[in-house]
């Protein structure tokens, strides 16, 4: 069996210590067993991991997309610079509002700031930002040296908030914390929950109020999702955090249901909102035609309104009629092809259905920084042991807010619904994969090369760092983070966009020129001399 | 676009907005890629390494591979010694480079990890080499990092093995594109001058698609060549910010005379480059091919000067490129209204001011250690006809409706830069084509219909 051969070959190539470590991060799916994968542990130095850092997870992913805040990065110039417009979280200004997404703000720490501390410079930078940009709120993100030199960014934030009368939030997301971007998600969640969510009681008008959690509007995904949800009749209170504003997030507690797209990055807030304000959350998937329709049916079922369910079916029919015909043409072209998906903490799972709709089977999938629950499902959360590298990431607990808590649906109905729809639950990626397929956590450069050689997929969905090596090996690689500057890929129109792009990528005429003609055709007039290396 | 950038300029002392520079290690990583069979290694937490690889990959659209020490919080307390030692062991066992070039980040620099000690105490395969440079992100910019790693190449490897220097000339091409390094190499070949160029990323970050992946492509200066730089008879360093430190190091250690020149961008700087090569070799002979190229460039400069003469241009980017470009646009009869770099250094302002004075340009502004918000504000106060700089200029270009010619690092939204040079006579011709096209395209888009012309 190919998977086993591949795995044996990878492991036997490793030095013994590396082998012992990596062995636990790779499994071949076998539904007869209860399988466990090692995840969310430190990367092996020198292994060439694809992972980023805590700062990237906090500022780059969760906090940065909030459009009307000035996000000041406290550190040397690099961290702010690399996260400047490189993640495609789009945002559109509200009437009378603000949008700072085009800007990059940093304290640009110098040697003297490292030696004497950067607190004064940070305070001054906030003053300057307020004066020049008059933002609705400010975030401060810490970078590696900030923690080491002991700058107290929380104190600076507190003073600035008093001085300027706008919220100033400090995020202690130094790059070395945790083992990946994941720690940054957690740190960002804690702060958003403690300081923003629930602070805006101005009533949101609308019948079926929902939040989209863990949706960052890459390439306009959120706009396409909202377009469909609005059509059915939902009121999106806020999205966390794609195209969101400070005040919209502050009113998140008013929604009656939280839809969780990216479980990894936002499950903390989803859980805390349920405990504090009584609104349940549900795992959704807006990627792919079938997943989109299933998700819409699940939401309607939660609200339990006959009209809503009827309207849902009407919208599904209207949206999918022509789309399914178009998808069928792509399927005809791609049927039988195979895919590898290696994406951050959620997309490696979400896109498998859409690929299947195109006739493409996912044979390897993995996350950079998923935790065991993202692979194995939330049931195993009690079994997860925190190791020394992640123990220092703060765990906060929230309590019922006596004034604002409101049980959205009676507990017995909630329990009954849980049997039908994924309320408060995520079953993980393994469950949806076929026996014999491979799951790899924290895939590295070496393993990527081995996968291509051994399994020769037609499609490799990953990031920009490995895209070009894969394509030099003759395999189409699609960036699943940036969508190769296309999108949206979510929702119904997104499914068609994705399929169209993938077909173009697999069938672009250039692939047929991979071998030069003089390497495949006999050269008529030449003769091969002995002792001379053959040209063809 | 950029709606919060006000016309009124208020001095900022703490907040940098839209920087015109990035941090040291990415420059060091780029330099390290210019060594044959070298794996760059980032000694810090892994986020830096990922960001630097991503950014270079986006610019070159080619694989950029580098490893990292992957610091965790524990390593911050106890130092990154075991991370680096184990990291290097893993790198050699698994990826088998001939050489690893280690750079640091603000993390390991703030901690104070002693690279010399750590690497000395690491068990390395005998035939392998590790070089390293300290590249604190809170000093200078990516150009400084490039310079530090380039210097490290000679301080760790160069040797003097001959009593009499060889005929070879060391060429340090500066922080330029692989296409530029290729073009410099082509000129040297035409001149028949034996040389060692380092670093040399051509063939590494613009590698062909051969249907198989090569982790270490053919390009790059070899370790043997780097060793031999100690025996060369002279060093020509192009671009003082990125190249002079390595040249001075060779002078200090082996008494090899350093010749610090501008990057050969434009007619004058290319002339100077060739003239100093001739004087170094004692030759008075320029091959016909180069003579023709120079003549073609001059021909075009005269023929189409009316496209750009008198036009005001704002330039921003890395100091060496800005210095050479400013001289070239002055030679084209343009007015370099604003010249901006994010990289600190008084030498930059002094050099550009000298050019302004020589050309009798009164109201032009030069600023080092400035950001793109400042440039935008200057433009709001008095606009220009053209912007020349990297991709980040596209926001200002759109906001102020000014055409942008993409030159420098990074270019993330267009292709070509890694395959076609801007240095040499050929590069100058390409720059004119870009400048002229940008200005004429704008005219064609905006002129009244009755003024729309067939021949221009």
mmCIF file of N, CA and C in Angstrom, chain A residues 400-486:
data_model
loop_
_atom_site.group_PDB
_atom_site.id
_atom_site.type_symbol
_atom_site.label_atom_id
_atom_site.label_comp_id
_atom_site.label_asym_id
_atom_site.label_seq_id
_atom_site.Cartn_x
_atom_site.Cartn_y
_atom_site.Cartn_z
ATOM 1 N N UNK A 400 -21.275 33.311 34.307
ATOM 2 C CA UNK A 400 -22.552 33.795 33.818
ATOM 3 C C UNK A 400 -22.713 35.288 34.133
ATOM 4 N N UNK A 401 -23.040 36.093 33.128
ATOM 5 C CA UNK A 401 -23.317 37.507 33.353
ATOM 6 C C UNK A 401 -24.785 37.625 33.749
ATOM 7 N N UNK A 402 -25.016 37.923 35.033
ATOM 8 C CA UNK A 402 -26.391 37.852 35.555
ATOM 9 C C UNK A 402 -27.357 38.771 34.809
ATOM 10 N N UNK A 403 -26.877 39.946 34.398
ATOM 11 C CA UNK A 403 -27.771 40.875 33.673
ATOM 12 C C UNK A 403 -28.011 40.456 32.227
ATOM 13 N N UNK A 404 -26.930 40.056 31.577
ATOM 14 C CA UNK A 404 -27.032 39.870 30.130
ATOM 15 C C UNK A 404 -27.225 38.416 29.714
ATOM 16 N N UNK A 405 -27.102 37.505 30.641
ATOM 17 C CA UNK A 405 -27.257 36.096 30.280
ATOM 18 C C UNK A 405 -28.695 35.829 29.860
ATOM 19 N N UNK A 406 -28.802 35.063 28.797
ATOM 20 C CA UNK A 406 -30.142 34.788 28.299
ATOM 21 C C UNK A 406 -30.079 33.440 27.604
ATOM 22 N N UNK A 407 -30.760 32.472 28.183
ATOM 23 C CA UNK A 407 -30.749 31.126 27.623
ATOM 24 C C UNK A 407 -31.565 31.147 26.335
ATOM 25 N N UNK A 408 -30.885 30.945 25.202
ATOM 26 C CA UNK A 408 -31.568 31.134 23.917
ATOM 27 C C UNK A 408 -32.621 30.068 23.659
ATOM 28 N N UNK A 409 -32.280 28.838 23.944
ATOM 29 C CA UNK A 409 -33.312 27.807 23.811
ATOM 30 C C UNK A 409 -33.249 26.899 25.034
ATOM 31 N N UNK A 410 -34.390 26.324 25.414
ATOM 32 C CA UNK A 410 -34.429 25.511 26.624
ATOM 33 C C UNK A 410 -33.425 24.353 26.549
ATOM 34 N N UNK A 411 -32.907 23.982 27.702
ATOM 35 C CA UNK A 411 -31.841 22.977 27.713
ATOM 36 C C UNK A 411 -32.236 21.647 27.115
ATOM 37 N N UNK A 412 -33.455 21.234 27.341
ATOM 38 C CA UNK A 412 -33.838 19.926 26.800
ATOM 39 C C UNK A 412 -33.896 19.955 25.280
ATOM 40 N N UNK A 413 -34.313 21.114 24.759
ATOM 41 C CA UNK A 413 -34.356 21.226 23.297
ATOM 42 C C UNK A 413 -32.927 21.268 22.733
ATOM 43 N N UNK A 414 -32.063 21.967 23.453
ATOM 44 C CA UNK A 414 -30.658 22.046 23.044
ATOM 45 C C UNK A 414 -30.055 20.646 22.983
ATOM 46 N N UNK A 415 -30.322 19.868 24.012
ATOM 47 C CA UNK A 415 -29.788 18.497 24.052
ATOM 48 C C UNK A 415 -30.332 17.668 22.897
ATOM 49 N N UNK A 416 -31.611 17.846 22.623
ATOM 50 C CA UNK A 416 -32.230 17.099 21.516
ATOM 51 C C UNK A 416 -31.609 17.526 20.186
ATOM 52 N N UNK A 417 -31.414 18.829 20.047
ATOM 53 C CA UNK A 417 -30.832 19.354 18.790
ATOM 54 C C UNK A 417 -29.414 18.847 18.568
ATOM 55 N N UNK A 418 -28.684 18.687 19.669
ATOM 56 C CA UNK A 418 -27.289 18.253 19.563
ATOM 57 C C UNK A 418 -27.171 16.911 18.852
ATOM 58 N N UNK A 419 -28.239 16.143 18.905
ATOM 59 C CA UNK A 419 -28.203 14.846 18.214
ATOM 60 C C UNK A 419 -28.335 15.024 16.705
ATOM 61 N N UNK A 420 -28.868 16.160 16.300
ATOM 62 C CA UNK A 420 -29.111 16.364 14.870
ATOM 63 C C UNK A 420 -28.108 17.297 14.211
ATOM 64 N N UNK A 421 -27.671 18.283 14.940
ATOM 65 C CA UNK A 421 -26.741 19.270 14.353
ATOM 66 C C UNK A 421 -25.544 19.475 15.281
ATOM 67 N N UNK A 422 -24.398 19.895 14.706
ATOM 68 C CA UNK A 422 -23.174 19.953 15.522
ATOM 69 C C UNK A 422 -23.132 21.142 16.483
ATOM 70 N N UNK A 423 -24.055 21.171 17.417
ATOM 71 C CA UNK A 423 -24.071 22.252 18.405
ATOM 72 C C UNK A 423 -23.000 21.999 19.459
ATOM 73 N N UNK A 424 -22.162 22.988 19.656
ATOM 74 C CA UNK A 424 -21.109 22.882 20.671
ATOM 75 C C UNK A 424 -20.160 21.731 20.420
ATOM 76 N N UNK A 425 -20.070 21.299 19.183
ATOM 77 C CA UNK A 425 -19.215 20.149 18.925
ATOM 78 C C UNK A 425 -18.503 20.259 17.586
ATOM 79 N N UNK A 426 -17.325 19.674 17.536
ATOM 80 C CA UNK A 426 -16.593 19.554 16.282
ATOM 81 C C UNK A 426 -15.990 18.158 16.252
ATOM 82 N N UNK A 427 -16.288 17.425 15.210
ATOM 83 C CA UNK A 427 -15.899 16.016 15.172
ATOM 84 C C UNK A 427 -14.475 15.798 14.687
ATOM 85 N N UNK A 428 -13.837 16.839 14.152
ATOM 86 C CA UNK A 428 -12.440 16.709 13.736
ATOM 87 C C UNK A 428 -12.277 16.178 12.319
ATOM 88 N N UNK A 429 -11.033 16.252 11.855
ATOM 89 C CA UNK A 429 -10.748 15.943 10.460
ATOM 90 C C UNK A 429 -10.688 14.447 10.164
ATOM 91 N N UNK A 430 -10.140 13.677 11.104
ATOM 92 C CA UNK A 430 -9.925 12.246 10.824
ATOM 93 C C UNK A 430 -11.202 11.568 10.378
ATOM 94 N N UNK A 431 -12.280 11.920 11.049
ATOM 95 C CA UNK A 431 -13.549 11.253 10.804
ATOM 96 C C UNK A 431 -13.975 11.309 9.343
ATOM 97 N N UNK A 432 -13.684 12.430 8.698
ATOM 98 C CA UNK A 432 -14.123 12.595 7.314
ATOM 99 C C UNK A 432 -13.156 12.019 6.293
ATOM 100 N N UNK A 433 -12.064 11.432 6.769
ATOM 101 C CA UNK A 433 -11.088 10.921 5.799
ATOM 102 C C UNK A 433 -11.243 9.421 5.586
ATOM 103 N N UNK A 434 -10.838 8.990 4.402
ATOM 104 C CA UNK A 434 -11.000 7.583 4.027
ATOM 105 C C UNK A 434 -9.902 6.738 4.680
ATOM 106 N N UNK A 435 -10.203 5.488 4.893
ATOM 107 C CA UNK A 435 -9.180 4.563 5.390
ATOM 108 C C UNK A 435 -8.007 4.523 4.413
ATOM 109 N N UNK A 436 -6.823 4.492 4.969
ATOM 110 C CA UNK A 436 -5.633 4.412 4.113
ATOM 111 C C UNK A 436 -5.054 5.767 3.739
ATOM 112 N N UNK A 437 -5.804 6.833 4.015
ATOM 113 C CA UNK A 437 -5.241 8.156 3.749
ATOM 114 C C UNK A 437 -4.322 8.549 4.910
ATOM 115 N N UNK A 438 -3.504 9.570 4.685
ATOM 116 C CA UNK A 438 -2.474 9.910 5.665
ATOM 117 C C UNK A 438 -2.762 11.262 6.320
ATOM 118 N N UNK A 439 -2.545 11.341 7.632
ATOM 119 C CA UNK A 439 -2.625 12.626 8.326
ATOM 120 C C UNK A 439 -1.246 12.969 8.865
ATOM 121 N N UNK A 440 -0.810 14.172 8.570
ATOM 122 C CA UNK A 440 0.514 14.595 9.025
ATOM 123 C C UNK A 440 0.400 15.936 9.738
ATOM 124 N N UNK A 441 0.927 15.968 10.948
ATOM 125 C CA UNK A 441 0.918 17.205 11.715
ATOM 126 C C UNK A 441 2.259 17.912 11.583
ATOM 127 N N UNK A 442 2.225 19.229 11.444
ATOM 128 C CA UNK A 442 3.441 20.049 11.328
ATOM 129 C C UNK A 442 4.371 19.497 10.234
ATOM 130 N N UNK A 443 3.801 19.326 9.071
ATOM 131 C CA UNK A 443 4.552 18.833 7.903
ATOM 132 C C UNK A 443 5.801 19.685 7.677
ATOM 133 N N UNK A 444 6.890 19.042 7.302
ATOM 134 C CA UNK A 444 8.108 19.810 7.048
ATOM 135 C C UNK A 444 8.571 19.669 5.593
ATOM 136 N N UNK A 445 9.640 20.360 5.282
ATOM 137 C CA UNK A 445 10.162 20.413 3.919
ATOM 138 C C UNK A 445 10.499 19.015 3.378
ATOM 139 N N UNK A 446 11.159 18.235 4.191
ATOM 140 C CA UNK A 446 11.575 16.890 3.771
ATOM 141 C C UNK A 446 10.352 16.030 3.435
ATOM 142 N N UNK A 447 9.375 16.047 4.332
ATOM 143 C CA UNK A 447 8.189 15.223 4.124
ATOM 144 C C UNK A 447 7.405 15.673 2.897
ATOM 145 N N UNK A 448 7.374 16.983 2.655
ATOM 146 C CA UNK A 448 6.675 17.507 1.478
ATOM 147 C C UNK A 448 7.263 16.899 0.204
ATOM 148 N N UNK A 449 8.590 16.915 0.134
ATOM 149 C CA UNK A 449 9.255 16.366 -1.043
ATOM 150 C C UNK A 449 8.953 14.868 -1.186
ATOM 151 N N UNK A 450 8.961 14.173 -0.062
ATOM 152 C CA UNK A 450 8.685 12.727 -0.087
ATOM 153 C C UNK A 450 7.257 12.432 -0.538
ATOM 154 N N UNK A 451 6.324 13.254 -0.092
ATOM 155 C CA UNK A 451 4.920 13.045 -0.484
ATOM 156 C C UNK A 451 4.789 13.130 -1.997
ATOM 157 N N UNK A 452 5.375 14.174 -2.565
ATOM 158 C CA UNK A 452 5.243 14.377 -4.006
ATOM 159 C C UNK A 452 5.855 13.202 -4.760
ATOM 160 N N UNK A 453 7.044 12.797 -4.326
ATOM 161 C CA UNK A 453 7.713 11.709 -5.032
ATOM 162 C C UNK A 453 6.938 10.404 -4.925
ATOM 163 N N UNK A 454 6.445 10.108 -3.719
ATOM 164 C CA UNK A 454 5.819 8.803 -3.504
ATOM 165 C C UNK A 454 4.375 8.768 -3.989
ATOM 166 N N UNK A 455 3.652 9.842 -3.800
ATOM 167 C CA UNK A 455 2.202 9.758 -4.037
ATOM 168 C C UNK A 455 1.742 10.540 -5.266
ATOM 169 N N UNK A 456 2.585 11.365 -5.830
ATOM 170 C CA UNK A 456 2.297 12.093 -7.064
ATOM 171 C C UNK A 456 0.863 12.619 -7.183
ATOM 172 N N UNK A 457 0.482 13.490 -6.273
ATOM 173 C CA UNK A 457 -0.880 14.041 -6.352
ATOM 174 C C UNK A 457 -1.011 14.986 -7.551
ATOM 175 N N UNK A 458 -2.239 15.304 -7.922
ATOM 176 C CA UNK A 458 -2.459 16.259 -9.011
ATOM 177 C C UNK A 458 -2.575 17.675 -8.466
ATOM 178 N N UNK A 459 -2.857 17.737 -7.168
ATOM 179 C CA UNK A 459 -3.145 19.029 -6.537
ATOM 180 C C UNK A 459 -2.508 19.043 -5.162
ATOM 181 N N UNK A 460 -1.758 20.108 -4.877
ATOM 182 C CA UNK A 460 -1.176 20.248 -3.547
ATOM 183 C C UNK A 460 -1.618 21.594 -2.997
ATOM 184 N N UNK A 461 -2.502 21.577 -2.027
ATOM 185 C CA UNK A 461 -3.015 22.817 -1.445
ATOM 186 C C UNK A 461 -2.200 23.150 -0.217
ATOM 187 N N UNK A 462 -1.466 24.264 -0.278
ATOM 188 C CA UNK A 462 -0.596 24.609 0.845
ATOM 189 C C UNK A 462 -0.328 26.099 0.851
ATOM 190 N N UNK A 463 0.851 26.490 1.306
ATOM 191 C CA UNK A 463 1.151 27.921 1.415
ATOM 192 C C UNK A 463 2.189 28.369 0.415
ATOM 193 N N UNK A 464 2.583 29.633 0.529
ATOM 194 C CA UNK A 464 3.492 30.214 -0.462
ATOM 195 C C UNK A 464 4.907 29.658 -0.317
ATOM 196 N N UNK A 465 5.270 29.221 0.903
ATOM 197 C CA UNK A 465 6.649 28.775 1.105
ATOM 198 C C UNK A 465 6.950 27.490 0.338
ATOM 199 N N UNK A 466 5.971 26.606 0.226
ATOM 200 C CA UNK A 466 6.246 25.377 -0.533
ATOM 201 C C UNK A 466 5.691 25.374 -1.950
ATOM 202 N N UNK A 467 4.885 26.368 -2.300
ATOM 203 C CA UNK A 467 4.256 26.373 -3.632
ATOM 204 C C UNK A 467 5.246 26.131 -4.772
ATOM 205 N N UNK A 468 6.320 26.881 -4.763
ATOM 206 C CA UNK A 468 7.188 26.859 -5.946
ATOM 207 C C UNK A 468 8.102 25.633 -6.004
ATOM 208 N N UNK A 469 8.419 25.056 -4.854
ATOM 209 C CA UNK A 469 9.190 23.807 -4.909
ATOM 210 C C UNK A 469 8.326 22.698 -5.493
ATOM 211 N N UNK A 470 7.065 22.696 -5.119
ATOM 212 C CA UNK A 470 6.145 21.657 -5.596
ATOM 213 C C UNK A 470 5.943 21.790 -7.106
ATOM 214 N N UNK A 471 5.792 23.012 -7.554
ATOM 215 C CA UNK A 471 5.561 23.210 -8.989
ATOM 216 C C UNK A 471 6.807 22.887 -9.823
ATOM 217 N N UNK A 472 7.984 23.036 -9.190
ATOM 218 C CA UNK A 472 9.195 22.613 -9.909
ATOM 219 C C UNK A 472 9.222 21.087 -10.053
ATOM 220 N N UNK A 473 8.461 20.402 -9.215
ATOM 221 C CA UNK A 473 8.373 18.945 -9.334
ATOM 222 C C UNK A 473 7.246 18.523 -10.270
ATOM 223 N N UNK A 474 6.644 19.480 -10.912
ATOM 224 C CA UNK A 474 5.627 19.149 -11.903
ATOM 225 C C UNK A 474 4.218 18.996 -11.359
ATOM 226 N N UNK A 475 3.999 19.416 -10.123
ATOM 227 C CA UNK A 475 2.671 19.271 -9.514
ATOM 228 C C UNK A 475 2.073 20.656 -9.249
ATOM 229 N N UNK A 476 0.811 20.807 -9.612
ATOM 230 C CA UNK A 476 0.144 22.087 -9.377
ATOM 231 C C UNK A 476 -0.025 22.327 -7.886
ATOM 232 N N UNK A 477 0.446 23.466 -7.427
ATOM 233 C CA UNK A 477 0.295 23.815 -6.017
ATOM 234 C C UNK A 477 -0.537 25.077 -5.885
ATOM 235 N N UNK A 478 -1.591 24.953 -5.124
ATOM 236 C CA UNK A 478 -2.452 26.117 -4.927
ATOM 237 C C UNK A 478 -2.264 26.649 -3.529
ATOM 238 N N UNK A 479 -2.109 27.960 -3.412
ATOM 239 C CA UNK A 479 -2.001 28.571 -2.094
ATOM 240 C C UNK A 479 -3.382 28.598 -1.453
ATOM 241 N N UNK A 480 -3.504 27.874 -0.345
ATOM 242 C CA UNK A 480 -4.801 27.802 0.317
ATOM 243 C C UNK A 480 -4.961 28.837 1.431
ATOM 244 N N UNK A 481 -3.927 29.629 1.647
ATOM 245 C CA UNK A 481 -4.045 30.736 2.602
ATOM 246 C C UNK A 481 -4.463 31.999 1.851
ATOM 247 N N UNK A 482 -3.725 32.301 0.791
ATOM 248 C CA UNK A 482 -3.962 33.558 0.069
ATOM 249 C C UNK A 482 -4.837 33.339 -1.149
ATOM 250 N N UNK A 483 -5.182 32.093 -1.442
ATOM 251 C CA UNK A 483 -5.981 31.742 -2.630
ATOM 252 C C UNK A 483 -5.279 32.174 -3.919
ATOM 253 N N UNK A 484 -3.968 32.298 -3.891
ATOM 254 C CA UNK A 484 -3.255 32.804 -5.072
ATOM 255 C C UNK A 484 -3.868 34.113 -5.564
ATOM 256 N N UNK A 485 -4.259 34.942 -4.608
ATOM 257 C CA UNK A 485 -4.740 36.310 -4.908
ATOM 258 C C UNK A 485 -6.082 36.304 -5.629
ATOM 259 N N UNK A 486 -6.820 35.208 -5.502
ATOM 260 C CA UNK A 486 -8.155 35.095 -6.083
ATOM 261 C C UNK A 486 -9.179 35.065 -4.935
#
